[in-house]
Tab-separated table of C-alpha atoms in Angstrom:
chain	number	residue	atom	x	y	z
R	1	UNK	CA	-13.232	-10.647	15.085
R	2	UNK	CA	-9.185	-10.380	14.341
R	3	UNK	CA	-9.715	-12.247	11.265
R	4	UNK	CA	-12.141	-10.055	9.624
R	5	UNK	CA	-10.097	-6.776	10.675
R	6	UNK	CA	-7.199	-7.887	9.725
R	7	UNK	CA	-8.784	-8.628	5.792
R	8	UNK	CA	-10.184	-5.438	5.625
R	9	UNK	CA	-6.629	-3.871	6.436
R	10	UNK	CA	-4.896	-6.498	4.388
R	11	UNK	CA	-7.748	-4.693	1.461
R	12	UNK	CA	-6.997	-1.510	2.109
R	13	UNK	CA	-3.078	-2.083	2.030
R	14	UNK	CA	-3.631	-3.216	-1.310
R	15	UNK	CA	-4.825	0.039	-2.780
R	16	UNK	CA	-1.794	1.314	-1.187
R	17	UNK	CA	0.369	-0.922	-2.651
R	18	UNK	CA	-0.500	0.251	-6.189
R	19	UNK	CA	0.624	3.069	-5.847
R	20	UNK	CA	4.039	2.517	-3.508
R	21	UNK	CA	5.043	-1.289	-4.625
R	22	UNK	CA	8.195	-1.043	-2.063
R	23	UNK	CA	6.233	-0.904	0.870
R	24	UNK	CA	3.855	-3.274	0.442
R	25	UNK	CA	5.338	-5.464	2.970
R	26	UNK	CA	5.745	-2.758	6.008
R	27	UNK	CA	2.190	-1.076	5.307
R	28	UNK	CA	0.743	-4.984	5.594
R	29	UNK	CA	3.198	-5.276	8.886
R	30	UNK	CA	1.925	-2.096	10.511
R	31	UNK	CA	-1.513	-2.313	9.301
R	32	UNK	CA	-1.884	-6.687	10.530
R	33	UNK	CA	-0.175	-5.325	13.639
R	34	UNK	CA	-2.129	-2.040	14.307
R	35	UNK	CA	-5.408	-3.824	14.579
R	36	UNK	CA	-4.049	-6.568	16.073
R	37	UNK	CA	-2.416	-4.676	19.044
R	38	UNK	CA	-5.833	-2.455	19.494
R	39	UNK	CA	-8.366	-5.099	19.481
R	40	UNK	CA	-5.858	-6.946	22.111
R	41	UNK	CA	-5.698	-3.866	23.842
R	42	UNK	CA	-9.402	-3.270	23.714
R	43	UNK	CA	-10.080	-6.284	24.907
R	44	UNK	CA	-7.333	-6.299	27.513
R	45	UNK	CA	-8.577	-3.446	29.574
R	46	UNK	CA	-11.817	-4.493	29.207
R	47	UNK	CA	-11.123	-7.533	30.945
R	48	UNK	CA	-9.236	-5.206	33.745
R	49	UNK	CA	-12.158	-3.168	34.104
R	50	UNK	CA	-14.164	-6.384	34.726
R	51	UNK	CA	-11.863	-7.761	36.982
R	52	UNK	CA	-11.627	-4.806	39.483
R	53	UNK	CA	-15.678	-4.300	39.407
R	54	UNK	CA	-15.627	-8.146	41.082
R	55	UNK	CA	-12.923	-7.298	43.350
R	56	UNK	CA	-14.919	-3.812	44.391
R	57	UNK	CA	-18.120	-5.840	44.885
R	58	UNK	CA	-16.678	-8.517	46.569
R	59	UNK	CA	-14.802	-5.786	49.550
R	60	UNK	CA	-18.066	-4.306	49.436
């Protein structure tokens, strides 16, 4: 999933880098960073929610 997402980000950046070659590395790094950050953030938040639900069920 993460690899697929970064590939999409890289493909998007290839189109952008033709317009501005100077920012090629920066845009690619930022795109991959945001992609991986959002994916990991989503997994962490869902994991925390699951743990909270388990905890609440255990108390009740």
